[in-house]
Amino acid sequence: MKHAIAGRRRPPILGSAAGLTALVLLAALFVLPVYVMVTAGLKSAAQADAAQMWELPERIDFAGLTTAWEALGPNFGNSLLVVLPATVISSVLGALAGYIFGKLPFRFSNVLFGLMLMGMFIPYQVILVPMVRFLVSVNLYGSLTGLTLVHVVYGIPITTLIFRNYFAGLPHELIEAGQIDGASHWSIFRRVMLPLALPAFVVCGIFQFTNIWNDFLFGITVVPNPTEQPITVALNNLSGNFSVQWNTVMAGALLAAIPTAVVYAALGKFFVRGLTAGAVK
């Protein structure tokens, strides 16, 4: 027992201190932009300039937040109308496709799966022209419904990948047991697989919610009407042509960042768990 205890090596103190210092510095690099955004959004217009951006506000001023909300409130609602259904629909379709690829392989399924994954690597700019022409042909161009459809289609490859890897890690005996009881594949998917796939849904929800909420290119391309654009596009319009009210702009950025921060705070602890679930059989 003594030899076992003596054989354990303690981590070097210098190495631990260096690692902790590096982590603190990296955390500071990530926190500094948030600090500037929050403090500038709570300053008066006179104090929120480049010369005083590092200083704490002399007094808390909510004028920037009020102005930003008056300008971005409708667009905030537009983003919710897009991100919520797009996240849910793309996750459900990805779950169905992932179940088929992970548990019901068929001829050339691997080839089809690889072709589907290629959609993840196609740059947005390449598909803008055919995307717009298609939306015009189906009378969805300029609408939030059309923007939702774009995000659903573009999100299916990544959600399919996540669910396929997750379902592949579940024991196949679950399907065999359901078939013995006379259940169809649809019943097995709906009653057995979906309840077990909550970690994968969390991962897809966080990933899709964040990407769709922060999207700018699709929003400004598909919805040219400023009153119907998502908040990320409207936030860009807060900057004037000749002068910028930095307290209003930073307050608007703070408002735009709140939903994703809430999602990560509520579901972040399940994110890594969902990513690693099914990684080891």
C-alpha angles and dihedrals in degrees: 000000000000091000090051092051092044090049093059112101119219117219111258112261093223092054092049092049092049092049092048091049091051091050091049091050092048091048090051091053090055095043098048095073089049090050092052092046095050097042094044091048090055096048131089118259091254094055098041099083135117093264093057102030094114094050124095115247115271087222134357109265119186095186091101092051092047093050092044093051092048089054099038103031096096091043089050088059091047090056091051091050089056105036099047100053093035092053094047096044096045091047094050093047090046090051092052093046092044091052091052094047094041102042108013106047117181136180112307090001091134090052092049091046091052091049090051091052090054086073088071091063100046109108115239092235092061095062100040097097098045089041093055092045091052093048090050091050092054094041094245100112113118094021134106088233090061091048090050090051091052093053092046093053094043091048098051096084095056094041090048090051093050095048094041091056091045096049091044088062094054117093114265089220088081090067093043091052091051092049091051088055089052098253120151123232089256091053091047091050094047100040103030112021101038095054089050093048097070093115090053091048089053091052093047091045094053094042096046096040092052096045095045095044093050095044116123108161099057091042096055093040101047098036112041094167107098093212092059100039122112120258096261091061093043090050089060089053092058090078111089125223095243106017136023127213096214095189090057094044093048091045088052090050089051091052091048092050097050099081095052090045090052092049092051093045092051100040105018095102089059094048100081090037090055093046093052096040108110093013091112119041 
